[in-house]
């Protein structure tokens, strides 16, 4: 069996030495150049990395793809992959802690005057009289989480330690943890939007969630609320967010993910007041590559033993 590693920002290839020792019967290859992948993948049965439609057409022997990402919408946009028998596993669960901490960090950056302080420091301005009267603490605030997977659960656990009330929505029937006040089905989305001081989008991008948060949905939120799109671009209407901010119908917003990515340099979104744009970085941690390799290592052992389904195996019909 040949396993091919493509280039990733996590440097997953650093684990190849240990993998070769653990699985001596497997041939491992690393292809660092994207332009060379079309040739290298032709005899590979397993691929670790990002996939394109052209690359998939070259992969005649492929049995399994391990995504280094938790979201797999780009993989499932390849028709033959979505409809075929090649197994697809995600890195679901690996990015939850980093995403949760980034989300809380974003909230605190707005609430505690940190963003403004960065600019005031650059201007050498002392801003106590300006900032101290408008600082906000999270105690007693309501956090609404759309999507109660690994990310949503990690976020809820951490937010509860700040004294927040947690509302969550998920399409699945899940047991409600003690630290969550209410765990609703999607038909209660409007209620969550109305009640929440902070709304965090932690959903996968699927046909059911695409364009879910429209201008009409944003209009249900409190003018004092904050909206954070943290999982995938295409779920939140970016233009509607910008309009709500400009018209003072939202206090603040954050776009960690957007459509398209990268956001063009000439996009007007860069200049919208009280909108924080980050570059799809929130899932990153010093442990990120280790987490992904743990899933891959477990799954390779399962595949060799014929033990299916694999860990974090994607339900292609559900989209995650």
PDB file of C-alpha atoms in Angstrom:
ATOM      1  CA  UNK A   1       0.000   0.000   0.000  1.00  0.00           C
ATOM      2  CA  UNK A   2       1.252   3.457  -0.924  1.00  0.00           C
ATOM      3  CA  UNK A   3       0.374   6.444   1.253  1.00  0.00           C
ATOM      4  CA  UNK A   4       1.032   9.864  -0.236  1.00  0.00           C
ATOM      5  CA  UNK A   5       1.369  13.008   1.866  1.00  0.00           C
ATOM      6  CA  UNK A   6       0.816  16.303   0.107  1.00  0.00           C
ATOM      7  CA  UNK A   7       2.019  19.695   1.371  1.00  0.00           C
ATOM      8  CA  UNK A   8       0.144  21.155   4.359  1.00  0.00           C
ATOM      9  CA  UNK A   9       0.657  24.174   6.594  1.00  0.00           C
ATOM     10  CA  UNK A  10       0.903  21.760   9.541  1.00  0.00           C
ATOM     11  CA  UNK A  11       4.047  19.983   8.289  1.00  0.00           C
ATOM     12  CA  UNK A  12       2.400  16.579   8.711  1.00  0.00           C
ATOM     13  CA  UNK A  13       5.304  15.027   6.845  1.00  0.00           C
ATOM     14  CA  UNK A  14       7.396  15.431   9.992  1.00  0.00           C
ATOM     15  CA  UNK A  15       5.622  12.337  11.346  1.00  0.00           C
ATOM     16  CA  UNK A  16       6.717  10.092   8.470  1.00  0.00           C
ATOM     17  CA  UNK A  17       9.704   8.659  10.307  1.00  0.00           C
ATOM     18  CA  UNK A  18       7.567   7.371  13.168  1.00  0.00           C
ATOM     19  CA  UNK A  19       4.874   6.152  10.772  1.00  0.00           C
ATOM     20  CA  UNK A  20       7.402   4.127   8.756  1.00  0.00           C
ATOM     21  CA  UNK A  21       8.568   2.428  11.944  1.00  0.00           C
ATOM     22  CA  UNK A  22       5.018   1.633  13.060  1.00  0.00           C
ATOM     23  CA  UNK A  23       3.812   0.470   9.626  1.00  0.00           C
ATOM     24  CA  UNK A  24       6.846  -1.107   7.890  1.00  0.00           C
ATOM     25  CA  UNK A  25       4.580  -2.820   5.377  1.00  0.00           C
ATOM     26  CA  UNK A  26       3.353   0.534   4.044  1.00  0.00           C
ATOM     27  CA  UNK A  27       5.176   2.692   1.497  1.00  0.00           C
ATOM     28  CA  UNK A  28       5.068   6.353   2.524  1.00  0.00           C
ATOM     29  CA  UNK A  29       5.868   9.169   0.105  1.00  0.00           C
ATOM     30  CA  UNK A  30       5.899  12.914   0.592  1.00  0.00           C
ATOM     31  CA  UNK A  31       5.360  15.234  -2.370  1.00  0.00           C
ATOM     32  CA  UNK A  32       6.164  18.831  -1.345  1.00  0.00           C
ATOM     33  CA  UNK A  33       5.336  20.433  -4.688  1.00  0.00           C
ATOM     34  CA  UNK A  34       1.672  20.856  -5.637  1.00  0.00           C
ATOM     35  CA  UNK A  35       2.622  20.719  -9.311  1.00  0.00           C
ATOM     36  CA  UNK A  36       4.040  17.205  -8.899  1.00  0.00           C
ATOM     37  CA  UNK A  37       1.026  15.708  -7.110  1.00  0.00           C
ATOM     38  CA  UNK A  38      -0.781  14.678 -10.299  1.00  0.00           C
ATOM     39  CA  UNK A  39       2.003  12.241 -11.089  1.00  0.00           C
ATOM     40  CA  UNK A  40       2.694  11.081  -7.537  1.00  0.00           C
ATOM     41  CA  UNK A  41      -0.934  10.247  -6.741  1.00  0.00           C
ATOM     42  CA  UNK A  42      -1.504   7.888  -9.680  1.00  0.00           C
ATOM     43  CA  UNK A  43      -0.499   4.758  -7.762  1.00  0.00           C
ATOM     44  CA  UNK A  44      -1.421   5.956  -4.256  1.00  0.00           C
ATOM     45  CA  UNK A  45      -4.133   4.160  -2.297  1.00  0.00           C
ATOM     46  CA  UNK A  46      -4.190   6.691   0.530  1.00  0.00           C
ATOM     47  CA  UNK A  47      -3.774  10.454   0.303  1.00  0.00           C
ATOM     48  CA  UNK A  48      -3.282  12.982   3.107  1.00  0.00           C
ATOM     49  CA  UNK A  49      -3.829  16.573   2.036  1.00  0.00           C
ATOM     50  CA  UNK A  50      -6.012  18.932   0.049  1.00  0.00           C
ATOM     51  CA  UNK A  51      -7.823  17.585  -2.996  1.00  0.00           C
ATOM     52  CA  UNK A  52      -8.880  19.130  -6.288  1.00  0.00           C
ATOM     53  CA  UNK A  53     -11.049  17.719  -9.042  1.00  0.00           C
ATOM     54  CA  UNK A  54      -8.112  17.435 -11.445  1.00  0.00           C
ATOM     55  CA  UNK A  55      -6.019  15.672  -8.825  1.00  0.00           C
ATOM     56  CA  UNK A  56      -8.809  13.256  -7.985  1.00  0.00           C
ATOM     57  CA  UNK A  57      -9.137  12.264 -11.655  1.00  0.00           C
ATOM     58  CA  UNK A  58      -5.498  11.148 -11.614  1.00  0.00           C
ATOM     59  CA  UNK A  59      -5.959   9.027  -8.463  1.00  0.00           C
ATOM     60  CA  UNK A  60      -7.060   5.776 -10.095  1.00  0.00           C
ATOM     61  CA  UNK A  61      -6.156   3.507  -7.146  1.00  0.00           C
ATOM     62  CA  UNK A  62      -7.293   5.727  -4.307  1.00  0.00           C
ATOM     63  CA  UNK A  63      -9.229   4.120  -1.454  1.00  0.00           C
ATOM     64  CA  UNK A  64      -9.112   6.743   1.274  1.00  0.00           C
ATOM     65  CA  UNK A  65      -8.455  10.470   1.724  1.00  0.00           C
ATOM     66  CA  UNK A  66      -7.532  11.970   5.093  1.00  0.00           C
ATOM     67  CA  UNK A  67      -8.373  15.652   5.219  1.00  0.00           C
ATOM     68  CA  UNK A  68      -6.176  17.751   7.512  1.00  0.00           C
ATOM     69  CA  UNK A  69      -9.167  20.045   7.908  1.00  0.00           C
ATOM     70  CA  UNK A  70     -12.301  19.607  10.005  1.00  0.00           C
ATOM     71  CA  UNK A  71     -14.482  20.995   7.219  1.00  0.00           C
ATOM     72  CA  UNK A  72     -14.804  18.899   4.068  1.00  0.00           C
ATOM     73  CA  UNK A  73     -17.073  21.015   1.853  1.00  0.00           C
ATOM     74  CA  UNK A  74     -14.297  21.531  -0.709  1.00  0.00           C
ATOM     75  CA  UNK A  75     -13.764  17.773  -0.989  1.00  0.00           C
ATOM     76  CA  UNK A  76     -17.471  17.111  -1.406  1.00  0.00           C
ATOM     77  CA  UNK A  77     -17.682  19.747  -4.135  1.00  0.00           C
ATOM     78  CA  UNK A  78     -15.840  17.209  -6.337  1.00  0.00           C
ATOM     79  CA  UNK A  79     -18.740  15.251  -7.892  1.00  0.00           C
ATOM     80  CA  UNK A  80     -16.917  11.959  -8.428  1.00  0.00           C
ATOM     81  CA  UNK A  81     -15.556  12.004  -4.888  1.00  0.00           C
ATOM     82  CA  UNK A  82     -18.922  12.842  -3.348  1.00  0.00           C
ATOM     83  CA  UNK A  83     -20.721  10.107  -5.301  1.00  0.00           C
ATOM     84  CA  UNK A  84     -17.970   7.474  -5.300  1.00  0.00           C
ATOM     85  CA  UNK A  85     -16.683   4.842  -2.916  1.00  0.00           C
ATOM     86  CA  UNK A  86     -13.403   6.496  -1.882  1.00  0.00           C
ATOM     87  CA  UNK A  87     -13.496   6.933   1.881  1.00  0.00           C
ATOM     88  CA  UNK A  88     -13.120  10.455   3.250  1.00  0.00           C
ATOM     89  CA  UNK A  89     -12.159  11.222   6.828  1.00  0.00           C
ATOM     90  CA  UNK A  90     -11.909  14.654   8.390  1.00  0.00           C
ATOM     91  CA  UNK A  91      -9.876  16.091  11.229  1.00  0.00           C
ATOM     92  CA  UNK A  92     -13.095  16.671  13.147  1.00  0.00           C
ATOM     93  CA  UNK A  93     -12.489  17.416  16.797  1.00  0.00           C
ATOM     94  CA  UNK A  94      -8.853  18.428  16.406  1.00  0.00           C
ATOM     95  CA  UNK A  95      -9.499  22.145  16.020  1.00  0.00           C
ATOM     96  CA  UNK A  96     -12.098  22.553  18.767  1.00  0.00           C
ATOM     97  CA  UNK A  97      -9.838  23.913  21.543  1.00  0.00           C
ATOM     98  CA  UNK A  98      -8.085  26.421  19.281  1.00  0.00           C
ATOM     99  CA  UNK A  99     -11.332  27.631  17.751  1.00  0.00           C
ATOM    100  CA  UNK A 100     -12.922  27.992  21.181  1.00  0.00           C
ATOM    101  CA  UNK A 101     -10.015  30.014  22.541  1.00  0.00           C
ATOM    102  CA  UNK A 102      -9.871  32.212  19.443  1.00  0.00           C
ATOM    103  CA  UNK A 103     -13.599  32.884  19.717  1.00  0.00           C
ATOM    104  CA  UNK A 104     -13.353  33.931  23.343  1.00  0.00           C
ATOM    105  CA  UNK A 105     -10.231  35.935  22.560  1.00  0.00           C
ATOM    106  CA  UNK A 106     -12.123  37.835  19.888  1.00  0.00           C
ATOM    107  CA  UNK A 107     -14.976  38.588  22.263  1.00  0.00           C
ATOM    108  CA  UNK A 108     -12.548  39.794  24.907  1.00  0.00           C
ATOM    109  CA  UNK A 109     -10.613  41.911  22.420  1.00  0.00           C
ATOM    110  CA  UNK A 110     -13.750  43.941  21.752  1.00  0.00           C
ATOM    111  CA  UNK A 111     -15.113  43.911  25.318  1.00  0.00           C
ATOM    112  CA  UNK A 112     -11.920  44.780  27.166  1.00  0.00           C
ATOM    113  CA  UNK A 113     -10.707  47.563  24.880  1.00  0.00           C
ATOM    114  CA  UNK A 114      -7.773  45.568  23.539  1.00  0.00           C
ATOM    115  CA  UNK A 115      -8.383  46.317  19.860  1.00  0.00           C
ATOM    116  CA  UNK A 116      -8.670  50.043  20.477  1.00  0.00           C
ATOM    117  CA  UNK A 117      -5.637  49.975  22.758  1.00  0.00           C
ATOM    118  CA  UNK A 118      -3.470  48.568  19.960  1.00  0.00           C
ATOM    119  CA  UNK A 119      -4.281  51.572  17.777  1.00  0.00           C
ATOM    120  CA  UNK A 120      -3.931  54.010  20.682  1.00  0.00           C
ATOM    121  CA  UNK A 121      -0.502  52.577  21.477  1.00  0.00           C
ATOM    122  CA  UNK A 122       0.613  53.141  17.898  1.00  0.00           C
ATOM    123  CA  UNK A 123      -0.537  56.760  18.237  1.00  0.00           C
ATOM    124  CA  UNK A 124       1.083  57.044  21.716  1.00  0.00           C
ATOM    125  CA  UNK A 125      -2.272  58.000  23.252  1.00  0.00           C
ATOM    126  CA  UNK A 126      -3.330  57.295  26.854  1.00  0.00           C
ATOM    127  CA  UNK A 127      -6.987  56.222  26.619  1.00  0.00           C
ATOM    128  CA  UNK A 128      -8.246  55.482  30.127  1.00  0.00           C
ATOM    129  CA  UNK A 129     -11.015  58.097  30.115  1.00  0.00           C
ATOM    130  CA  UNK A 130     -12.232  56.911  26.703  1.00  0.00           C
ATOM    131  CA  UNK A 131     -12.127  53.165  27.222  1.00  0.00           C
ATOM    132  CA  UNK A 132     -12.807  52.410  30.870  1.00  0.00           C
ATOM    133  CA  UNK A 133     -16.456  53.562  30.851  1.00  0.00           C
ATOM    134  CA  UNK A 134     -17.355  51.295  27.910  1.00  0.00           C
ATOM    135  CA  UNK A 135     -15.670  48.048  28.979  1.00  0.00           C
ATOM    136  CA  UNK A 136     -17.899  44.963  29.202  1.00  0.00           C
ATOM    137  CA  UNK A 137     -17.528  41.712  31.118  1.00  0.00           C
ATOM    138  CA  UNK A 138     -19.003  38.389  30.056  1.00  0.00           C
ATOM    139  CA  UNK A 139     -20.608  37.571  33.396  1.00  0.00           C
ATOM    140  CA  UNK A 140     -24.329  36.952  32.956  1.00  0.00           C
ATOM    141  CA  UNK A 141     -24.230  37.349  29.163  1.00  0.00           C
ATOM    142  CA  UNK A 142     -25.949  34.824  26.878  1.00  0.00           C
ATOM    143  CA  UNK A 143     -23.892  32.947  24.310  1.00  0.00           C
ATOM    144  CA  UNK A 144     -25.729  31.306  21.419  1.00  0.00           C
ATOM    145  CA  UNK A 145     -23.817  28.552  19.603  1.00  0.00           C
ATOM    146  CA  UNK A 146     -24.962  27.311  16.201  1.00  0.00           C
ATOM    147  CA  UNK A 147     -23.570  23.792  15.898  1.00  0.00           C
ATOM    148  CA  UNK A 148     -22.749  21.726  18.958  1.00  0.00           C
ATOM    149  CA  UNK A 149     -19.942  19.565  17.667  1.00  0.00           C
ATOM    150  CA  UNK A 150     -16.452  19.466  19.133  1.00  0.00           C
ATOM    151  CA  UNK A 151     -15.866  23.189  18.599  1.00  0.00           C
ATOM    152  CA  UNK A 152     -19.239  24.176  20.044  1.00  0.00           C
ATOM    153  CA  UNK A 153     -18.758  21.965  23.071  1.00  0.00           C
ATOM    154  CA  UNK A 154     -15.250  23.234  23.804  1.00  0.00           C
ATOM    155  CA  UNK A 155     -16.519  26.798  23.486  1.00  0.00           C
ATOM    156  CA  UNK A 156     -19.468  26.180  25.793  1.00  0.00           C
ATOM    157  CA  UNK A 157     -17.255  24.647  28.483  1.00  0.00           C
ATOM    158  CA  UNK A 158     -14.880  27.606  28.444  1.00  0.00           C
ATOM    159  CA  UNK A 159     -17.619  30.242  28.223  1.00  0.00           C
ATOM    160  CA  UNK A 160     -19.402  28.776  31.240  1.00  0.00           C
ATOM    161  CA  UNK A 161     -16.257  29.419  33.263  1.00  0.00           C
ATOM    162  CA  UNK A 162     -16.747  33.121  32.437  1.00  0.00           C
ATOM    163  CA  UNK A 163     -20.209  32.998  33.975  1.00  0.00           C
ATOM    164  CA  UNK A 164     -22.104  32.993  30.686  1.00  0.00           C
ATOM    165  CA  UNK A 165     -25.456  31.370  29.991  1.00  0.00           C
ATOM    166  CA  UNK A 166     -25.185  28.935  27.076  1.00  0.00           C
ATOM    167  CA  UNK A 167     -27.800  28.305  24.390  1.00  0.00           C
ATOM    168  CA  UNK A 168     -26.991  25.874  21.581  1.00  0.00           C
ATOM    169  CA  UNK A 169     -28.561  24.415  18.470  1.00  0.00           C
ATOM    170  CA  UNK A 170     -27.697  21.197  16.682  1.00  0.00           C
ATOM    171  CA  UNK A 171     -29.374  19.078  14.035  1.00  0.00           C
ATOM    172  CA  UNK A 172     -28.540  15.915  15.966  1.00  0.00           C
ATOM    173  CA  UNK A 173     -30.269  14.636  19.072  1.00  0.00           C
ATOM    174  CA  UNK A 174     -27.622  15.085  21.752  1.00  0.00           C
ATOM    175  CA  UNK A 175     -27.695  14.860  25.552  1.00  0.00           C
ATOM    176  CA  UNK A 176     -27.651  18.322  27.109  1.00  0.00           C
ATOM    177  CA  UNK A 177     -24.580  18.903  29.295  1.00  0.00           C
ATOM    178  CA  UNK A 178     -25.122  20.500  32.678  1.00  0.00           C
ATOM    179  CA  UNK A 179     -23.191  23.612  31.637  1.00  0.00           C
ATOM    180  CA  UNK A 180     -25.664  24.320  28.801  1.00  0.00           C
ATOM    181  CA  UNK A 181     -28.938  26.036  29.674  1.00  0.00           C
ATOM    182  CA  UNK A 182     -30.783  24.911  26.562  1.00  0.00           C
ATOM    183  CA  UNK A 183     -29.879  22.639  23.654  1.00  0.00           C
ATOM    184  CA  UNK A 184     -32.393  23.160  20.872  1.00  0.00           C
ATOM    185  CA  UNK A 185     -33.199  21.769  17.444  1.00  0.00           C
ATOM    186  CA  UNK A 186     -32.797  24.054  14.387  1.00  0.00           C
ATOM    187  CA  UNK A 187     -36.440  25.166  14.482  1.00  0.00           C
ATOM    188  CA  UNK A 188     -35.508  27.327  17.503  1.00  0.00           C
ATOM    189  CA  UNK A 189     -32.888  29.335  15.601  1.00  0.00           C
ATOM    190  CA  UNK A 190     -34.911  32.553  15.723  1.00  0.00           C
ATOM    191  CA  UNK A 191     -35.310  32.237  19.485  1.00  0.00           C
ATOM    192  CA  UNK A 192     -31.582  31.781  19.932  1.00  0.00           C
ATOM    193  CA  UNK A 193     -30.826  34.833  17.792  1.00  0.00           C
ATOM    194  CA  UNK A 194     -33.253  37.012  19.749  1.00  0.00           C
ATOM    195  CA  UNK A 195     -31.977  35.957  23.177  1.00  0.00           C
ATOM    196  CA  UNK A 196     -28.215  35.881  22.622  1.00  0.00           C
ATOM    197  CA  UNK A 197     -25.709  38.626  23.344  1.00  0.00           C
ATOM    198  CA  UNK A 198     -23.106  36.714  21.311  1.00  0.00           C
ATOM    199  CA  UNK A 199     -23.907  34.407  18.398  1.00  0.00           C
ATOM    200  CA  UNK A 200     -21.169  32.039  17.229  1.00  0.00           C
ATOM    201  CA  UNK A 201     -21.502  30.143  13.954  1.00  0.00           C
ATOM    202  CA  UNK A 202     -19.826  26.759  14.494  1.00  0.00           C
ATOM    203  CA  UNK A 203     -21.628  24.824  11.749  1.00  0.00           C
ATOM    204  CA  UNK A 204     -20.196  22.853   8.835  1.00  0.00           C
ATOM    205  CA  UNK A 205     -20.964  24.199   5.381  1.00  0.00           C
ATOM    206  CA  UNK A 206     -23.601  21.961   3.810  1.00  0.00           C
ATOM    207  CA  UNK A 207     -26.522  22.584   1.436  1.00  0.00           C
ATOM    208  CA  UNK A 208     -28.682  22.980   4.550  1.00  0.00           C
ATOM    209  CA  UNK A 209     -26.459  25.600   6.232  1.00  0.00           C
ATOM    210  CA  UNK A 210     -25.388  27.633   3.195  1.00  0.00           C
ATOM    211  CA  UNK A 211     -26.735  31.199   3.456  1.00  0.00           C
ATOM    212  CA  UNK A 212     -28.379  30.312   6.762  1.00  0.00           C
ATOM    213  CA  UNK A 213     -27.681  33.653   8.456  1.00  0.00           C
ATOM    214  CA  UNK A 214     -29.331  36.161   6.150  1.00  0.00           C
ATOM    215  CA  UNK A 215     -30.166  39.836   6.616  1.00  0.00           C
ATOM    216  CA  UNK A 216     -33.551  38.772   7.986  1.00  0.00           C
ATOM    217  CA  UNK A 217     -31.912  36.564  10.601  1.00  0.00           C
ATOM    218  CA  UNK A 218     -29.423  39.257  11.595  1.00  0.00           C
ATOM    219  CA  UNK A 219     -32.341  41.665  12.069  1.00  0.00           C
ATOM    220  CA  UNK A 220     -33.606  39.414  14.870  1.00  0.00           C
ATOM    221  CA  UNK A 221     -30.457  39.983  16.935  1.00  0.00           C
ATOM    222  CA  UNK A 222     -30.070  42.618  19.628  1.00  0.00           C
ATOM    223  CA  UNK A 223     -28.389  45.871  18.515  1.00  0.00           C
ATOM    224  CA  UNK A 224     -25.961  45.279  21.394  1.00  0.00           C
ATOM    225  CA  UNK A 225     -25.079  41.784  20.173  1.00  0.00           C
ATOM    226  CA  UNK A 226     -21.968  40.434  18.498  1.00  0.00           C
ATOM    227  CA  UNK A 227     -21.923  37.929  15.621  1.00  0.00           C
ATOM    228  CA  UNK A 228     -18.903  35.682  15.088  1.00  0.00           C
ATOM    229  CA  UNK A 229     -18.593  33.535  11.940  1.00  0.00           C
ATOM    230  CA  UNK A 230     -15.942  30.986  12.903  1.00  0.00           C
ATOM    231  CA  UNK A 231     -16.479  27.766  10.943  1.00  0.00           C
ATOM    232  CA  UNK A 232     -16.983  28.189   7.187  1.00  0.00           C
ATOM    233  CA  UNK A 233     -17.595  31.021   4.767  1.00  0.00           C
ATOM    234  CA  UNK A 234     -20.899  30.983   2.926  1.00  0.00           C
ATOM    235  CA  UNK A 235     -23.059  30.406   6.003  1.00  0.00           C
ATOM    236  CA  UNK A 236     -23.285  34.092   6.973  1.00  0.00           C
ATOM    237  CA  UNK A 237     -24.270  36.874   4.562  1.00  0.00           C
ATOM    238  CA  UNK A 238     -21.169  39.074   4.795  1.00  0.00           C
ATOM    239  CA  UNK A 239     -22.804  42.067   3.127  1.00  0.00           C
ATOM    240  CA  UNK A 240     -25.712  41.899   5.555  1.00  0.00           C
ATOM    241  CA  UNK A 241     -23.265  41.884   8.466  1.00  0.00           C
ATOM    242  CA  UNK A 242     -21.549  44.985   7.099  1.00  0.00           C
ATOM    243  CA  UNK A 243     -24.855  46.810   6.630  1.00  0.00           C
ATOM    244  CA  UNK A 244     -25.981  45.955  10.156  1.00  0.00           C
ATOM    245  CA  UNK A 245     -22.728  47.295  11.589  1.00  0.00           C
ATOM    246  CA  UNK A 246     -22.866  50.498   9.574  1.00  0.00           C
ATOM    247  CA  UNK A 247     -26.482  51.087  10.583  1.00  0.00           C
ATOM    248  CA  UNK A 248     -25.652  50.370  14.256  1.00  0.00           C
ATOM    249  CA  UNK A 249     -27.972  47.332  14.328  1.00  0.00           C
ATOM    250  CA  UNK A 250     -25.078  45.207  15.595  1.00  0.00           C
ATOM    251  CA  UNK A 251     -22.433  46.241  18.095  1.00  0.00           C
ATOM    252  CA  UNK A 252     -19.634  44.187  16.581  1.00  0.00           C
ATOM    253  CA  UNK A 253     -18.856  41.205  14.369  1.00  0.00           C
ATOM    254  CA  UNK A 254     -15.967  38.933  13.495  1.00  0.00           C
ATOM    255  CA  UNK A 255     -15.326  37.050  10.272  1.00  0.00           C
ATOM    256  CA  UNK A 256     -12.754  34.320  10.755  1.00  0.00           C
ATOM    257  CA  UNK A 257     -14.013  32.660   7.576  1.00  0.00           C
ATOM    258  CA  UNK A 258     -15.506  34.215   4.495  1.00  0.00           C
ATOM    259  CA  UNK A 259     -16.277  33.773   0.839  1.00  0.00           C
ATOM    260  CA  UNK A 260     -14.073  34.030  -1.106  1.00  0.00           C
ATOM    261  CA  UNK A 261     -10.851  33.149   0.663  1.00  0.00           C
ATOM    262  CA  UNK A 262      -8.445  34.834   0.622  1.00  0.00           C
ATOM    263  CA  UNK A 263     -10.530  37.997   0.896  1.00  0.00           C
ATOM    264  CA  UNK A 264      -9.452  40.300  -1.975  1.00  0.00           C
ATOM    265  CA  UNK A 265      -7.339  43.275  -0.959  1.00  0.00           C
ATOM    266  CA  UNK A 266      -9.851  45.639  -2.554  1.00  0.00           C
ATOM    267  CA  UNK A 267     -12.851  44.299  -0.602  1.00  0.00           C
ATOM    268  CA  UNK A 268     -14.744  47.008   1.255  1.00  0.00           C
ATOM    269  CA  UNK A 269     -15.094  44.630   4.212  1.00  0.00           C
ATOM    270  CA  UNK A 270     -11.558  45.453   5.368  1.00  0.00           C
ATOM    271  CA  UNK A 271     -12.714  48.971   6.257  1.00  0.00           C
ATOM    272  CA  UNK A 272     -15.983  48.246   8.047  1.00  0.00           C
ATOM    273  CA  UNK A 273     -15.936  49.685  11.572  1.00  0.00           C
ATOM    274  CA  UNK A 274     -16.314  47.192  14.442  1.00  0.00           C
ATOM    275  CA  UNK A 275     -15.675  44.239  12.113  1.00  0.00           C
ATOM    276  CA  UNK A 276     -12.645  42.100  12.938  1.00  0.00           C
ATOM    277  CA  UNK A 277     -11.319  40.030  10.038  1.00  0.00           C
ATOM    278  CA  UNK A 278      -8.928  37.164  10.691  1.00  0.00           C
ATOM    279  CA  UNK A 279      -7.503  34.892   8.028  1.00  0.00           C
ATOM    280  CA  UNK A 280      -8.970  31.444   8.782  1.00  0.00           C
ATOM    281  CA  UNK A 281      -6.354  30.907  11.473  1.00  0.00           C
ATOM    282  CA  UNK A 282      -8.457  30.199  14.572  1.00  0.00           C
ATOM    283  CA  UNK A 283      -8.056  26.415  14.498  1.00  0.00           C
ATOM    284  CA  UNK A 284      -4.294  26.560  14.593  1.00  0.00           C
ATOM    285  CA  UNK A 285      -2.322  25.537  17.684  1.00  0.00           C
ATOM    286  CA  UNK A 286       1.096  24.109  18.445  1.00  0.00           C
ATOM    287  CA  UNK A 287      -0.655  20.731  18.750  1.00  0.00           C
ATOM    288  CA  UNK A 288      -2.628  20.896  15.485  1.00  0.00           C
ATOM    289  CA  UNK A 289      -0.414  18.601  13.414  1.00  0.00           C
ATOM    290  CA  UNK A 290      -0.129  16.123  16.278  1.00  0.00           C
ATOM    291  CA  UNK A 291      -3.917  15.904  16.567  1.00  0.00           C
ATOM    292  CA  UNK A 292      -4.338  15.229  12.849  1.00  0.00           C
ATOM    293  CA  UNK A 293      -1.623  12.587  12.818  1.00  0.00           C
ATOM    294  CA  UNK A 294      -3.289  10.830  15.759  1.00  0.00           C
ATOM    295  CA  UNK A 295      -6.467  10.464  13.711  1.00  0.00           C
ATOM    296  CA  UNK A 296      -4.520   9.334  10.651  1.00  0.00           C
ATOM    297  CA  UNK A 297      -2.438   6.817  12.602  1.00  0.00           C
ATOM    298  CA  UNK A 298      -5.563   5.300  14.157  1.00  0.00           C
ATOM    299  CA  UNK A 299      -7.332   5.175  10.818  1.00  0.00           C
ATOM    300  CA  UNK A 300      -4.438   3.612   8.949  1.00  0.00           C
ATOM    301  CA  UNK A 301      -4.368   0.796  11.489  1.00  0.00           C
ATOM    302  CA  UNK A 302      -8.107   0.339  11.073  1.00  0.00           C
ATOM    303  CA  UNK A 303      -7.886   0.324   7.288  1.00  0.00           C
ATOM    304  CA  UNK A 304      -5.116  -2.279   7.262  1.00  0.00           C
ATOM    305  CA  UNK A 305      -7.183  -4.465   9.601  1.00  0.00           C
ATOM    306  CA  UNK A 306     -10.349  -3.968   7.558  1.00  0.00           C
ATOM    307  CA  UNK A 307     -11.996  -2.326  10.551  1.00  0.00           C
ATOM    308  CA  UNK A 308     -14.563   0.116   9.160  1.00  0.00           C
ATOM    309  CA  UNK A 309     -15.938   2.719   9.572  1.00  0.00           C
ATOM    310  CA  UNK A 310     -12.891   4.865  10.144  1.00  0.00           C
ATOM    311  CA  UNK A 311     -12.614   7.485  12.833  1.00  0.00           C
ATOM    312  CA  UNK A 312     -14.193  10.799  11.738  1.00  0.00           C
ATOM    313  CA  UNK A 313     -15.411   9.146   8.535  1.00  0.00           C
ATOM    314  CA  UNK A 314     -17.509  11.606   6.587  1.00  0.00           C
ATOM    315  CA  UNK A 315     -21.139  10.915   5.842  1.00  0.00           C
ATOM    316  CA  UNK A 316     -21.115  12.248   2.296  1.00  0.00           C
ATOM    317  CA  UNK A 317     -24.881  12.680   2.200  1.00  0.00           C
ATOM    318  CA  UNK A 318     -24.903  14.711   5.425  1.00  0.00           C
ATOM    319  CA  UNK A 319     -21.834  16.697   4.386  1.00  0.00           C
ATOM    320  CA  UNK A 320     -19.746  16.157   7.511  1.00  0.00           C
TER     321      UNK A 320
END
